Amino acid sequence: MKIKLYNSLSKQIEEFNPVNQDEVGLYSCGPTVYNFAHIGNMRAFLFADLLQRILRTVGGYNVKWVMNITDIDDKTIRDSQINSPAWLAEMGEQTNSEIENLKKLTEFYQDAFLDDISSLGINIEHFYALPAATDYIDEMQDLIRKIMKNGYAYIAGNSVYFDVEKWRHNDKYGKLFKIDFDNFKKGARIDSDEYEREHISDFVLWKEKKENEPFWDFEIDGKNLQGRPGWHIECSTMEYELLGLPFDIHTGGVDLKFPHHEDEIAQSKAGYDCEPTNYWLHNDFLEVEGEKMSKSAGNFYTLRDLTQKGIEPLDIRFTMLSAHYRTKLNFTFAGLDSQKKARRRVQEFIWSLLDDKTSGDIIVDSDKFRNDVLSQLANDLHTPKALAEIFSFINSNEPDKFTEDTKTKLLNIFREINNIFDVFSFEAKPEEINQIPQDIINLADERWQAKKSKDYAKSDELRKKILELGWEITDAKEDYKIIKL
Ligand code: AMP
Ligand code: ZN
């Protein structure tokens, strides 16, 4: 099926055509591993996962999916410094080596990130590469030398900057984001990785070493500039090295349009003489009461915060997928609960299709149902409309009245849909769960989550409560059973 995508470059929905016929090169801006990611960040990664699954399942493409790990930037350096409050006991003692401390911090949070996205149904095997920025320092230096050679970078102090004024007379600066150059001060420079568009200025490619910061040697223009790369050059380099330019699709949250993605475009064109990508796709924010969920606003939940409250990661995945990626999604516990029920409703329908004891003589047009759902997904990943098709079908049909053949066909279609959503089970409905009251199931689930997150006090307390209500929990390695006393 043909896929259509909203391209932030053209600001319209376009038919997707990859550079190579059957293969898609996809680059997603990944996490900065200085702390546990919050579920707002997770929305960006779940959106990229949705995209790559639709490209594979509906579009029939092979997808080379690259997601970078930012393990060197302002925030990772800040939080790896001696006596940083972000340092956890599990990471061990800090050492006197800045590089060692940075490595310990970022490896710890990278592992946590991979655990979190796996719990949220992202299959690590779907990645072609998860490159860490610190493994590409030489290549970043090469790109900076190229930009310098082409005349669009200069050295000031011991740092290297991109010459925006010169560049904007050569190519458009402001392709993704309208930029007002009225306030632009020629030659003004900015060193931080993130900045507002009012502060548009020459941005840093290579930052001079500061005291107590990790650094690398950099030979350029006959000088050795000890320092470290700016954030934007990391992505420009890794996408070129791993996918080649131009690759097909680049994703990230809308906040990355400026300066990160705008600067990526300028760097790639100024250094490699090529646009980085053909389609830029951006997800909108997960919000809390009308404000972007973010560490700085303090209004965030990590996945751990939520599983400790007994929330299942797959309910979070389903909730994120229930909204279109280009709309804002307001995070509430009531919203999570209603999506939990919606997911269960589809699951019950699948369990009824799996039940081979009952069947009837109703035949439905399963091809039409399949097409109705998949065509919505192909249309700029419209998950809410695809789910509306699914619920309309479920609400107007009784699975035990279908013929065996219809049930089999529908099961195959639900399996295909689940290659994208990946939140449903195709195992027969567990018998024991059938007779257990919902409040006991909820408590047992909460206890399991507490145990998994090593909150043993809470897990013991819940086990006691369940016992008092007349049920016992027995644990296996990956699961548990609820038994009536
Ligand atoms: P970071 O680790 O800060 O570089 O962010 C990783 C990804 O999360 C980026 O693509 C951001 O645009 C995205 N992001 C950050 N906050 C939110 C949010 N509240 N909702 C959706 N995406 C977000
Ligand atoms: Zn990036």
Coordinates of C-alpha atoms in Angstrom, one line a residue, residues 71 92 130 142 152 300 350-351 396 437:
D71 CA 26.2 10.7 25.4
G92 CA 29.3 3.3 41.9
L130 CA 22.0 2.7 18.0
D142 CA 36.2 15.5 9.6
Y152 CA 31.3 28.4 6.4
F300 CA 7.1 14.8 34.2
I350 CA -9.5 -11.4 19.9
W351 CA -10.0 -14.0 22.6
S396 CA -21.3 -4.1 15.3
P437 CA -12.6 -10.4 40.5

